[in-house]
Short mmCIF file of C-alpha atoms in Angstrom, two decimals:
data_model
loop_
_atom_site.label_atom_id
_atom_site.label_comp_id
_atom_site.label_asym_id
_atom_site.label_seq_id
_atom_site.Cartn_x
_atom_site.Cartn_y
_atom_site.Cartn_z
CA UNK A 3 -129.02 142.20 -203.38
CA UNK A 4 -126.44 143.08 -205.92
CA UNK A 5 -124.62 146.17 -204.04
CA UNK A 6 -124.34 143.75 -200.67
CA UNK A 7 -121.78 141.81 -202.30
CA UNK A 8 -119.67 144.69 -203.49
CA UNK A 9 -119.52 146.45 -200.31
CA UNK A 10 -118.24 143.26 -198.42
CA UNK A 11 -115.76 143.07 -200.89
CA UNK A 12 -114.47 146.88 -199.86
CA UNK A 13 -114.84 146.65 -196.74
CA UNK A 14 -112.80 143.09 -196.43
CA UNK A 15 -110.03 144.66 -198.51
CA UNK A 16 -109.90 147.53 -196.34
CA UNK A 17 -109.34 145.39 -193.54
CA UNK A 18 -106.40 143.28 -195.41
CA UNK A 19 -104.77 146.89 -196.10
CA UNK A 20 -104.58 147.71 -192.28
CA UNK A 21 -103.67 144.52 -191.11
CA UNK A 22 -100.69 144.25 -193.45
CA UNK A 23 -99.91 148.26 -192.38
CA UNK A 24 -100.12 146.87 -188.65
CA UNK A 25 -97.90 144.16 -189.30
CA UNK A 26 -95.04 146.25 -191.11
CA UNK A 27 -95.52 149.10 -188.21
CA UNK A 28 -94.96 146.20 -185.58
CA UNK A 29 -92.01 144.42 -187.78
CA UNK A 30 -90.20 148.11 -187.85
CA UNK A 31 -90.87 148.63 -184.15
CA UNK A 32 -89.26 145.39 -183.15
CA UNK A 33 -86.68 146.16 -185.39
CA UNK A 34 -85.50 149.33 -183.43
CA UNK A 35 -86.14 148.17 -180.37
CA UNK A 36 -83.47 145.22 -181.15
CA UNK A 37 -81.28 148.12 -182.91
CA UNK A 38 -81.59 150.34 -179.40
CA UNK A 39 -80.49 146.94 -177.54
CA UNK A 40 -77.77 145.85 -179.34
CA UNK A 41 -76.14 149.34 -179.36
CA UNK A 42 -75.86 151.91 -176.45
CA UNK A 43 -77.00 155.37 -176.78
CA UNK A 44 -74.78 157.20 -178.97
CA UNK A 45 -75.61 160.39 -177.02
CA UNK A 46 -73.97 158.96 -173.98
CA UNK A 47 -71.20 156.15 -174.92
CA UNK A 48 -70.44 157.16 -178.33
CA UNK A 49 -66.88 158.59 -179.28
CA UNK A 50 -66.74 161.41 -181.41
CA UNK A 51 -64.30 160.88 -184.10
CA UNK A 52 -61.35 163.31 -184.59
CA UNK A 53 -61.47 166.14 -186.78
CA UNK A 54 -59.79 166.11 -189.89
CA UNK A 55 -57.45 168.20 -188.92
CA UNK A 56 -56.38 166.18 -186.06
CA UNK A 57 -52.49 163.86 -186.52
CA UNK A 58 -53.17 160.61 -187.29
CA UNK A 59 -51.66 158.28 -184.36
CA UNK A 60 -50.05 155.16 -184.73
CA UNK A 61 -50.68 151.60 -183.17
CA UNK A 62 -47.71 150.83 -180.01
CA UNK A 63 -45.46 148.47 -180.81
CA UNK A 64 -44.92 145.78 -179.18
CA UNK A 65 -42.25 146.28 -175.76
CA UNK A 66 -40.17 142.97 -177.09
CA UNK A 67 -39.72 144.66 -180.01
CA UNK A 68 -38.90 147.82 -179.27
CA UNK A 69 -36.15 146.80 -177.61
CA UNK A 70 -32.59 146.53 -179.88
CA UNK A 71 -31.80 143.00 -180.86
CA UNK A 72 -28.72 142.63 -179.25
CA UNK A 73 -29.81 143.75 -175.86
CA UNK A 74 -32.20 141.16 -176.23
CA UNK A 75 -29.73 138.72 -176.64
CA UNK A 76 -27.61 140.24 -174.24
CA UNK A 77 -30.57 139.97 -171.85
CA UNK A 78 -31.20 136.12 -173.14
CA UNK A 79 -27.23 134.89 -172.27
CA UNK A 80 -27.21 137.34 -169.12
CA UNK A 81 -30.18 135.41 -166.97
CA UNK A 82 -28.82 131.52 -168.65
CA UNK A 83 -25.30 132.43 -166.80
CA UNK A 84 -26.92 133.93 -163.76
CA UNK A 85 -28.67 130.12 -163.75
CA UNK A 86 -25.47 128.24 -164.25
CA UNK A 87 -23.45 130.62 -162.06
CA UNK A 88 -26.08 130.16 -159.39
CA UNK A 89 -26.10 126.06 -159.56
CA UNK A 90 -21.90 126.07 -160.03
CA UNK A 91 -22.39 128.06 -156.66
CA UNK A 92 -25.23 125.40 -154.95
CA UNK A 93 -22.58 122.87 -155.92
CA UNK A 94 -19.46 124.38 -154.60
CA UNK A 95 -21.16 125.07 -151.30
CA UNK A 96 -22.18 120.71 -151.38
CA UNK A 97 -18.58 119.97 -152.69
CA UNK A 98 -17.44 121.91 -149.13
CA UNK A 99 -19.78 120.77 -146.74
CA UNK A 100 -18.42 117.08 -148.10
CA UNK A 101 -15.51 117.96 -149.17
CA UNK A 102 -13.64 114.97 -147.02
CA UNK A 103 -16.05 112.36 -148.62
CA UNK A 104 -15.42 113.88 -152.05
CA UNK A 105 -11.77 113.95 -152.02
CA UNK A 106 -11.65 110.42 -151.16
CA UNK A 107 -14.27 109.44 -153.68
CA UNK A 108 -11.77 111.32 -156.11
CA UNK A 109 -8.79 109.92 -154.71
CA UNK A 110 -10.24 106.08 -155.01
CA UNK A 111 -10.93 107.14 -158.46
CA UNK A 112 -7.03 108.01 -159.18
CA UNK A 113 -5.64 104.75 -157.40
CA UNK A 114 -8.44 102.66 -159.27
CA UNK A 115 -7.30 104.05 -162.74
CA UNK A 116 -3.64 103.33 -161.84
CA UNK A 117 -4.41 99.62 -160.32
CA UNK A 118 -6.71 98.49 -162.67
CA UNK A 119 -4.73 97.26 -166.14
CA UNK A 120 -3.07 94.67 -162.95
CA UNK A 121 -6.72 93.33 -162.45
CA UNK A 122 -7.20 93.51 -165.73
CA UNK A 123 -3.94 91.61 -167.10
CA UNK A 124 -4.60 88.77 -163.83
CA UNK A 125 -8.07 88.37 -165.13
CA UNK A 126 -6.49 87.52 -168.59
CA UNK A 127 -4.35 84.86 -167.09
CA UNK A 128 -7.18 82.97 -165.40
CA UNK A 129 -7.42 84.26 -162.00
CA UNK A 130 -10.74 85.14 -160.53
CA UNK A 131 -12.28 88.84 -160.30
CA UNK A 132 -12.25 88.14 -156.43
CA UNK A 133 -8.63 86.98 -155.66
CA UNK A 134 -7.03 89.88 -158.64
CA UNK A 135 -8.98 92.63 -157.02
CA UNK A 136 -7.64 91.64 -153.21
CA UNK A 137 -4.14 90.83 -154.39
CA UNK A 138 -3.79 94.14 -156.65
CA UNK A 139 -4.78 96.41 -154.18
CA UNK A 140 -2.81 94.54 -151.52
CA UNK A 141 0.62 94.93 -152.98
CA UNK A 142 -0.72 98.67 -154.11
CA UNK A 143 -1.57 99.75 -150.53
CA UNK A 144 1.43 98.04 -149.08
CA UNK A 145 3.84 99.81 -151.24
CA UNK A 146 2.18 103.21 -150.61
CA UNK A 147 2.71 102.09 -147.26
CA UNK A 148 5.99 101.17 -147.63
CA UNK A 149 6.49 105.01 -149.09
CA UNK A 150 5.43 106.37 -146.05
CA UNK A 151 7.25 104.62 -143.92
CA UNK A 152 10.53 105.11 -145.06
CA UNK A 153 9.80 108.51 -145.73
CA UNK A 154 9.63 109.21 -142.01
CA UNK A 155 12.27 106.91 -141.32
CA UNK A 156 14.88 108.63 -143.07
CA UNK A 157 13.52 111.86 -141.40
CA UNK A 158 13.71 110.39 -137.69
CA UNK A 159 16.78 109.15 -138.19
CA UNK A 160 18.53 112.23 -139.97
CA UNK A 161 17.27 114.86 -138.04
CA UNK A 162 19.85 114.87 -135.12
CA UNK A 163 22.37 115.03 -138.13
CA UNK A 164 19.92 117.36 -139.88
CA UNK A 165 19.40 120.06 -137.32
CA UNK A 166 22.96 120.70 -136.77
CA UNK A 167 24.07 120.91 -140.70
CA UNK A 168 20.93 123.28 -140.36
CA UNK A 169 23.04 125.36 -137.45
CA UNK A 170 26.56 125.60 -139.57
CA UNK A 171 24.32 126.20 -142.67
CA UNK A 172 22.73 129.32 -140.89
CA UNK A 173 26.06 130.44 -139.61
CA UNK A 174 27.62 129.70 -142.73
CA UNK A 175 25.08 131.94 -144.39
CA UNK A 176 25.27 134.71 -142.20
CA UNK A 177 29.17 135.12 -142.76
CA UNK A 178 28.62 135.23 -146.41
CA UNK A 179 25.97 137.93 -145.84
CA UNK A 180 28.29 139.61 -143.85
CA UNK A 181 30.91 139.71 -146.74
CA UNK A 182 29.16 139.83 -149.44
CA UNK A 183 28.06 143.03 -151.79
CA UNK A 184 24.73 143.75 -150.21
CA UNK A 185 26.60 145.64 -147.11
CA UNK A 186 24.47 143.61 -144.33
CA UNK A 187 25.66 144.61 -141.08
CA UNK A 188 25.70 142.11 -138.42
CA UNK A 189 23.49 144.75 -136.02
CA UNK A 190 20.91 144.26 -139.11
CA UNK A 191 20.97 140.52 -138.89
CA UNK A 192 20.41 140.00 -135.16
CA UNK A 193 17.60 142.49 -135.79
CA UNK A 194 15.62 140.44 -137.99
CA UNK A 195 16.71 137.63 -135.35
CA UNK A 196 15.03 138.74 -132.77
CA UNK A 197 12.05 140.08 -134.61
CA UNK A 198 11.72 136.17 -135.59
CA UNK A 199 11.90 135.20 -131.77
CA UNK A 200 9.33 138.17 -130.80
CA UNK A 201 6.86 136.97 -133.62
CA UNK A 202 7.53 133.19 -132.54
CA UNK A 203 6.52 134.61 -128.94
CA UNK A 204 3.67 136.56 -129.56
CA UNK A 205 2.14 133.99 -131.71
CA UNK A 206 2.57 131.10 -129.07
CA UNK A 207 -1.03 130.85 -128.70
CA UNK A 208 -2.36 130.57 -132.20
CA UNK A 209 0.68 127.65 -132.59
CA UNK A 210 -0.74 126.03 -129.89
CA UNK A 211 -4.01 126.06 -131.10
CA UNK A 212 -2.75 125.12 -134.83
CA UNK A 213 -1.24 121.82 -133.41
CA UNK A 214 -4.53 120.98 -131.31
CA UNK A 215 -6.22 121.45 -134.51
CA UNK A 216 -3.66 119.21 -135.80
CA UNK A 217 -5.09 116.59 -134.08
CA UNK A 218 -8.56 116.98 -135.79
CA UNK A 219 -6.61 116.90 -139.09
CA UNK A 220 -4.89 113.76 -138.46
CA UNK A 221 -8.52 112.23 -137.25
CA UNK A 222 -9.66 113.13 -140.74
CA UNK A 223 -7.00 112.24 -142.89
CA UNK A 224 -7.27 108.15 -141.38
CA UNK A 225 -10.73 108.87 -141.79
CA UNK A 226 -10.17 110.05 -145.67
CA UNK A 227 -7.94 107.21 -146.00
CA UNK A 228 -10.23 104.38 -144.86
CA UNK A 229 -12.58 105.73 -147.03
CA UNK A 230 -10.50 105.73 -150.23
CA UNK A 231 -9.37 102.14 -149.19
CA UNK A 232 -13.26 101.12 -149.23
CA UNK A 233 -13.82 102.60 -152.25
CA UNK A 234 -10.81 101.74 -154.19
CA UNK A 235 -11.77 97.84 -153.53
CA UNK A 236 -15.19 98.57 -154.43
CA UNK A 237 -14.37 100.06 -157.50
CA UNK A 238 -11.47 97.37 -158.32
CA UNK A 239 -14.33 94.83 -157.62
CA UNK A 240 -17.70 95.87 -158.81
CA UNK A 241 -16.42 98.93 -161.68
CA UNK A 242 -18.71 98.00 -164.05
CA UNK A 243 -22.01 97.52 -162.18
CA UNK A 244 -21.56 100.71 -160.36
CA UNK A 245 -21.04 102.55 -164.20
CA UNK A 246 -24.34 100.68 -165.57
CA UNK A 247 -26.17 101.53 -162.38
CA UNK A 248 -24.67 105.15 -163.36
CA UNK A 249 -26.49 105.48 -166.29
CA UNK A 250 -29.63 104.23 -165.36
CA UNK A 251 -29.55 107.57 -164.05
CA UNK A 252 -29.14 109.57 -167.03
CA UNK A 253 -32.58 110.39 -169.42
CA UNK A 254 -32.90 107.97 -171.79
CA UNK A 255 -32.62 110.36 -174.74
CA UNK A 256 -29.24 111.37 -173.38
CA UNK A 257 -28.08 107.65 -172.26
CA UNK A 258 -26.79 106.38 -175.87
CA UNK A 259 -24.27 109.49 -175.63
CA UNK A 260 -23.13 109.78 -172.61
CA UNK A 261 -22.60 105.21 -172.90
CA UNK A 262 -20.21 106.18 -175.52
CA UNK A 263 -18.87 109.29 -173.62
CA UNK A 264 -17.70 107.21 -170.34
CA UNK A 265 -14.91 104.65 -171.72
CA UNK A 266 -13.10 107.37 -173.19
CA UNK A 267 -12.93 108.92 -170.31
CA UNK A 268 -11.85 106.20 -168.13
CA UNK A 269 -9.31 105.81 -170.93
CA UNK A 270 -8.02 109.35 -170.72
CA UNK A 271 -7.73 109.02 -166.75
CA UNK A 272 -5.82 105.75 -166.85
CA UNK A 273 -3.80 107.41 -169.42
CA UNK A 274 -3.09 110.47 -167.33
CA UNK A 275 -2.66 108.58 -163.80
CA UNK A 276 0.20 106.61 -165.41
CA UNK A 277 1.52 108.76 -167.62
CA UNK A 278 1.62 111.19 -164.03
CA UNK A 279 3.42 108.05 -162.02
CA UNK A 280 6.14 107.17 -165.28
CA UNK A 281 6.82 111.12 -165.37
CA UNK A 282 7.10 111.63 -161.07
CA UNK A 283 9.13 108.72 -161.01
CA UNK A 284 11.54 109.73 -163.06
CA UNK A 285 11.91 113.48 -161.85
CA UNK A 286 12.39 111.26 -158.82
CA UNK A 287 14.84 109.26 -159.93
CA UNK A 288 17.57 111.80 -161.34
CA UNK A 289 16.83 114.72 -159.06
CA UNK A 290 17.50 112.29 -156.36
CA UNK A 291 20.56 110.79 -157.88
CA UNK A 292 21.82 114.82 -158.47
CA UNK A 293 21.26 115.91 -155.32
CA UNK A 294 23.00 112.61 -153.60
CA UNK A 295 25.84 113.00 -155.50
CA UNK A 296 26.26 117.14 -154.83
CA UNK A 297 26.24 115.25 -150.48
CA UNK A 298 22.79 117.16 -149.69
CA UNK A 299 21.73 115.27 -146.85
CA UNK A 300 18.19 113.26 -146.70
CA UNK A 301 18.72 112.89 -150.53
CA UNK A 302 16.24 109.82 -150.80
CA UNK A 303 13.27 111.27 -148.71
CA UNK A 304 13.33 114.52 -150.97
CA UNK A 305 13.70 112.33 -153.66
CA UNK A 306 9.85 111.00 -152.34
CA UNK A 307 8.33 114.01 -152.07
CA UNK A 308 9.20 115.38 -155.40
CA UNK A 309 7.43 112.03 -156.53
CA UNK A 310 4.87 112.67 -154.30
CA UNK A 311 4.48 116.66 -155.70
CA UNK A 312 4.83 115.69 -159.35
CA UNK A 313 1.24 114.88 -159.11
CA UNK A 314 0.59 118.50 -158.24
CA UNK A 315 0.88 119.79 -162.31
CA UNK A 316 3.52 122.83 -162.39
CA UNK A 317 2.73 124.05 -159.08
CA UNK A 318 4.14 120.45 -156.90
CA UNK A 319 7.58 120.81 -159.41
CA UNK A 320 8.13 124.32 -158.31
CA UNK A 321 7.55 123.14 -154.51
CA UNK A 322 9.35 119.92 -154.26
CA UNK A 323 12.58 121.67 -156.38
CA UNK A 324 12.49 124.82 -153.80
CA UNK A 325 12.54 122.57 -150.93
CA UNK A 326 15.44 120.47 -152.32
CA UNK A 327 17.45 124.19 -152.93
CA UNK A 328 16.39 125.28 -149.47
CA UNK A 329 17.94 122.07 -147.84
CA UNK A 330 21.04 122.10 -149.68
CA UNK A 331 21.67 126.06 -148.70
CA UNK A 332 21.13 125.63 -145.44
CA UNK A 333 23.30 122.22 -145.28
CA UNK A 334 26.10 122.18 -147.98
CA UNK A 335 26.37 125.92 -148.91
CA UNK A 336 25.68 128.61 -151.51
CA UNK A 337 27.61 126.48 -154.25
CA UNK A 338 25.66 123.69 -153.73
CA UNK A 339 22.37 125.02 -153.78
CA UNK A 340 23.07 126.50 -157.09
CA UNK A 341 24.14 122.92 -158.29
CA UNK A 342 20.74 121.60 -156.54
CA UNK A 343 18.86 124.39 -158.41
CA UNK A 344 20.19 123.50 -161.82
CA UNK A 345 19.89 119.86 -161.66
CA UNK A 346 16.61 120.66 -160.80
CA UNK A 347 15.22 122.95 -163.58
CA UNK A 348 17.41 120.19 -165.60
CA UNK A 349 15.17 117.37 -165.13
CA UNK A 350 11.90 119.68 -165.25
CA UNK A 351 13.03 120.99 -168.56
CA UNK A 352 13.52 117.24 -170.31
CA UNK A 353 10.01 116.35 -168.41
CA UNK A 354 8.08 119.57 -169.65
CA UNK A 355 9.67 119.17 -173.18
CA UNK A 356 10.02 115.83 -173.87
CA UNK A 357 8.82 113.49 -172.06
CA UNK A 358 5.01 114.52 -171.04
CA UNK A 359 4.49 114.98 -174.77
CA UNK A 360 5.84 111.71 -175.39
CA UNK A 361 4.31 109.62 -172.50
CA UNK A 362 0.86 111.47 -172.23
CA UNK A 363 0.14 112.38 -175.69
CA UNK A 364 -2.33 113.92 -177.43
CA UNK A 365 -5.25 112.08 -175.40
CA UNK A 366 -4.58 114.30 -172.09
CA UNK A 367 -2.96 117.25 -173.24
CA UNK A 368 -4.49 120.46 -171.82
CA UNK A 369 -3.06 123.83 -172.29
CA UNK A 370 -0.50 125.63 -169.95
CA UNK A 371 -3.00 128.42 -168.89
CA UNK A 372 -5.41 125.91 -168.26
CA UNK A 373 -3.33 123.49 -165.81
CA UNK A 374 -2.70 127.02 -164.07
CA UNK A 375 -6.14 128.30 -163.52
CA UNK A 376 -7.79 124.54 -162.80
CA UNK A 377 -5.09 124.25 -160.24
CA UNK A 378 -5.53 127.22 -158.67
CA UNK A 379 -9.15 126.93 -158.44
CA UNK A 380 -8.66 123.42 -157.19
CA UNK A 381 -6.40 124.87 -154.73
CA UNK A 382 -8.65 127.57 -153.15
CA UNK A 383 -11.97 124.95 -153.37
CA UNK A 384 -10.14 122.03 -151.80
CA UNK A 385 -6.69 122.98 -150.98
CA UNK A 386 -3.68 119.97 -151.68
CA UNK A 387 -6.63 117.62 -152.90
CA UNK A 388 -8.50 119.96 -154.83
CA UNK A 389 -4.75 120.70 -156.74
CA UNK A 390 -4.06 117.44 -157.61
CA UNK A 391 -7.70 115.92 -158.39
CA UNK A 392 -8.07 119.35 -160.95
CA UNK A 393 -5.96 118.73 -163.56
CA UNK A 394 -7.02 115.16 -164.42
CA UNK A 395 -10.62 116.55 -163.87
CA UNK A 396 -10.14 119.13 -166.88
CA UNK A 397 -8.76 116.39 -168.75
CA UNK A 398 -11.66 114.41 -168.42
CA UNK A 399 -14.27 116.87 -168.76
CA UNK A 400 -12.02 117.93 -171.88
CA UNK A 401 -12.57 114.28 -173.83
CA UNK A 402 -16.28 114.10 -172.69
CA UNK A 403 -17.19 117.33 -174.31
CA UNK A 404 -15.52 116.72 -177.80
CA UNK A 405 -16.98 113.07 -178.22
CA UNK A 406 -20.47 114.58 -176.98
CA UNK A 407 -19.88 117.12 -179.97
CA UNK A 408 -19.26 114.97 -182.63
CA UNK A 409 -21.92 112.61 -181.13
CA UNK A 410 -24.09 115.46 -181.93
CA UNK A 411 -22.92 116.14 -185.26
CA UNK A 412 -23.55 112.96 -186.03
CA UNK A 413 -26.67 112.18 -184.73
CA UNK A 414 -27.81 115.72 -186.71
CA UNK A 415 -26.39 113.90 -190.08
CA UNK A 416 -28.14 110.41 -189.14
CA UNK A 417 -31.74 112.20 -189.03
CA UNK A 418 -31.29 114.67 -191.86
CA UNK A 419 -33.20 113.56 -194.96
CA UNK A 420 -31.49 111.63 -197.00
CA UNK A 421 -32.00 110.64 -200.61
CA UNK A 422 -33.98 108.06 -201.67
CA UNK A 423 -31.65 104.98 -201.87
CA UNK A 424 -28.96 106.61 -199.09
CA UNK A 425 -28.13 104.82 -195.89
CA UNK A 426 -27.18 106.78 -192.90
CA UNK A 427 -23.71 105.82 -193.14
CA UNK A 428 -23.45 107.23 -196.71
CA UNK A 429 -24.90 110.31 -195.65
CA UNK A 430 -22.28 110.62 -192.76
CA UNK A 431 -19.41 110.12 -195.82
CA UNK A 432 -20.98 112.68 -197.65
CA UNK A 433 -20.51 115.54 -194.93
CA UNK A 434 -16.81 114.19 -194.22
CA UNK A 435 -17.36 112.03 -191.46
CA UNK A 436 -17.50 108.89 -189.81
CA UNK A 437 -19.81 107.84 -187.41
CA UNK A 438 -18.57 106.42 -183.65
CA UNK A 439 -18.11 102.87 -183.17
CA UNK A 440 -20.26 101.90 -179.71
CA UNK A 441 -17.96 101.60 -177.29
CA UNK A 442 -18.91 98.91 -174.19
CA UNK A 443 -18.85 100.73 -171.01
CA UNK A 444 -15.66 101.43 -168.54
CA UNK A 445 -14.54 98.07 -167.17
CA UNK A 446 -13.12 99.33 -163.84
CA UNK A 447 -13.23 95.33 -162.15
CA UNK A 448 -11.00 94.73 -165.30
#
């Protein structure tokens, strides 16, 4: 009964031994099996690695960075002015295709600037937004009207006169080519005579056809002018609605500087349409006065269109003065045309030198180069309009930019951090500067 016991005892720890040996055989074989599973075979997938001998290869660098830093840059300015160049093109081709609409927008703009200090100063003295607005641009329209008028008056009227000084002018001319140093036969001079009358012949067609389209030009120039009439009393009347309507437009973050941006450009505008009349009416004035006194005939109607072509910067001056020369060769005479010429570059001289400087000033001054190019561009845009809208146009756009930059600079000093115990208006003394008073918007009613 005693050996039973014992040899339970073995055999029940035999048992235990190959039950824990069957666990740990299982717990390996699940292992692997989770090892094969997680990995592929290495016999099929796996990579060798390279021998030692084998170079040792370097990552590829990024393509942004591989290329130079100022091609990048180049490349980073080149497709910004492809986008600006693109949308200045979008908007020429809208400025064309309304081009009659936009001219007399522009044109309203002009005669609104110049009209305005009258509403203004009628407003002052009591009378009513209403009655000022009608009675300035009454007078204004009727003595533009006036202009016109006796503009072609004189012309009607002096032409029979006019178109036989013309005749002895020509004749007059052709005797002193005849004697004069350049040896100019007279076969060479009835030559170029009747080359004139051939080309006048052969090109009878495309005259006719240039005053048919005449007609279509006079339909849009009443057209242009009812429109600039509309929105000249419009402008007189309602100026400052229309500019607060304006810049509900703009983004708000943008609104506070382009508020402060808009009277001083209305300023520089009125400052340039009057400074523009004072200057014109002068060159007016004593080219008219030295050209009635040297006997060239029509003396007060050129005297109205140099007015008229002072507002054309540089390029009108140069017009107006030629025509005045041209009519005084052809009427009075070599002598006199020389006379007409330097009483001319006379009066454009003390202009230039002295008295744009003095009646524009600084607020509207652009450069030389620049009048040039904006008026040339104007020119080929736009033609007569787009010449005298450009100049006044750079001017503008000239004052908006450098109060938007030093509305930037100052906004940049307002937000930088400031010392404890600063205001913002210390911290704008501290970097030399002083911030903008808020301006109230352009009062074009007055």
């Amino acid at each position: 009964m005693s050996r039973v016991p014992g040899w339970l005892g073995r055999v029940g720890s035999r048992l235990t031994e190959m039950s824990e040996r069957l666990d740990e055989r299982r717990a390996e074989v699940e292992r692997e099996r989770a090892e094969s599973d997680a990995s592929p075979d290495p016999s099929v997938d796996r990579v060798p690695p390279p021998p030692d001998y084998a170079p040792a290869v370097s990552p590829r660098p990024d393509p942004a960075l591989a290329v130079p830093w100022g091609m990048r840059v180049a490349a980073e300015a080149g497709w910004r002015l492809l986008v600006l160049a693109g949308t200045l093109w979008v908007l020429m081709r809208v400025i064309s295709a309304v081009q009659l609409l936009v001219l007399a927008f522009a044109a309203a703009l002009l005669i609104t600037a110049l009209l305005q200090p009258t509403v203004a100063r009628l407003r002052r003295h009591g009378v009513p937004r209403g009655p000022a607005t009608a009675l300035t641009a009454i007078l204004g329209f009727v003595v533009i009207g006036l202009m016109g008028w006796f503009v072609t008056w004189q012309v009607m009227e002096n032409i029979d006169n006019l178109s036989g000084q013309i005749q002895d002018g020509i004749d007059e001319l052709r005797n002193w080519l005849l004697n004069s140093p350049f040896h100019v036969t007279d076969k060479q001079i009835n030559e170029i005579a009747k080359n004139l009358r051939e080309a006048v012949g052969a090109n009878t067609d495309q005259i006719t056809s240039a005053g048919l389209e005449g007609v279509t030009v006079v339909v849009e120039a009443l057209t242009g002018i009812l429109l600039t009439v509309f929105s000249t009393l419009f402008l007189l009347y309602d100026g400052r609605r229309i500019w607060e309507w304006t810049l509900r437009l703009v983004p708000a973050a943008a609104r506070p500087g382009v508020a402060g941006a808009g009277p001083r450009a209305w300023r520089t505008l009125t400052a340039y349409v009057r400074g523009t009349v004072i200057v014109a009416l002068i060159d007016a004035i004593f080219i008219g006065l030295g050209i009635y006194f040297l006997d060239v005939p029509m003396a007060v109607p050129l005297a109205v269109f140099i007015f008229l072509f002072a507002f054309i910067p540089l390029v009108g001056a140069v017009v107006s003065g030629a025509l005045a020369v041209v009519v005084a060769l052809v009427t009075q005479g070599v002598f006199t045309a020389v006379m007409t010429l330097v009483v001319v570059l006379a009066v454009q001289q003390i202009e230039g030198h002295i008295l744009q400087p003095f009646i524009l000033g600084r607020a509207v001054r652009v450069h030389p180069l620049a009048v040039v190019l904006s008026v040339a561009a104007g020119g080929m845009v736009a033609g007569i309009g787009g010449a005298v809208v450009a100049v006044p146009l750079v001017a503008v756009t000239n004052t908006v930019a450098g109060y938007l930059r030093a509305y930037s600079q100052e906004a940049a000093v307002r937000h930088a951090p400031k010392p404890r115990g600063s205001t913002a208006s210390d911290a704008a003394v501290s970097a030399g500067e002083a911030p903008p008073a808020p301006a109230p918007a352009p009062d074009a009613a007055g």
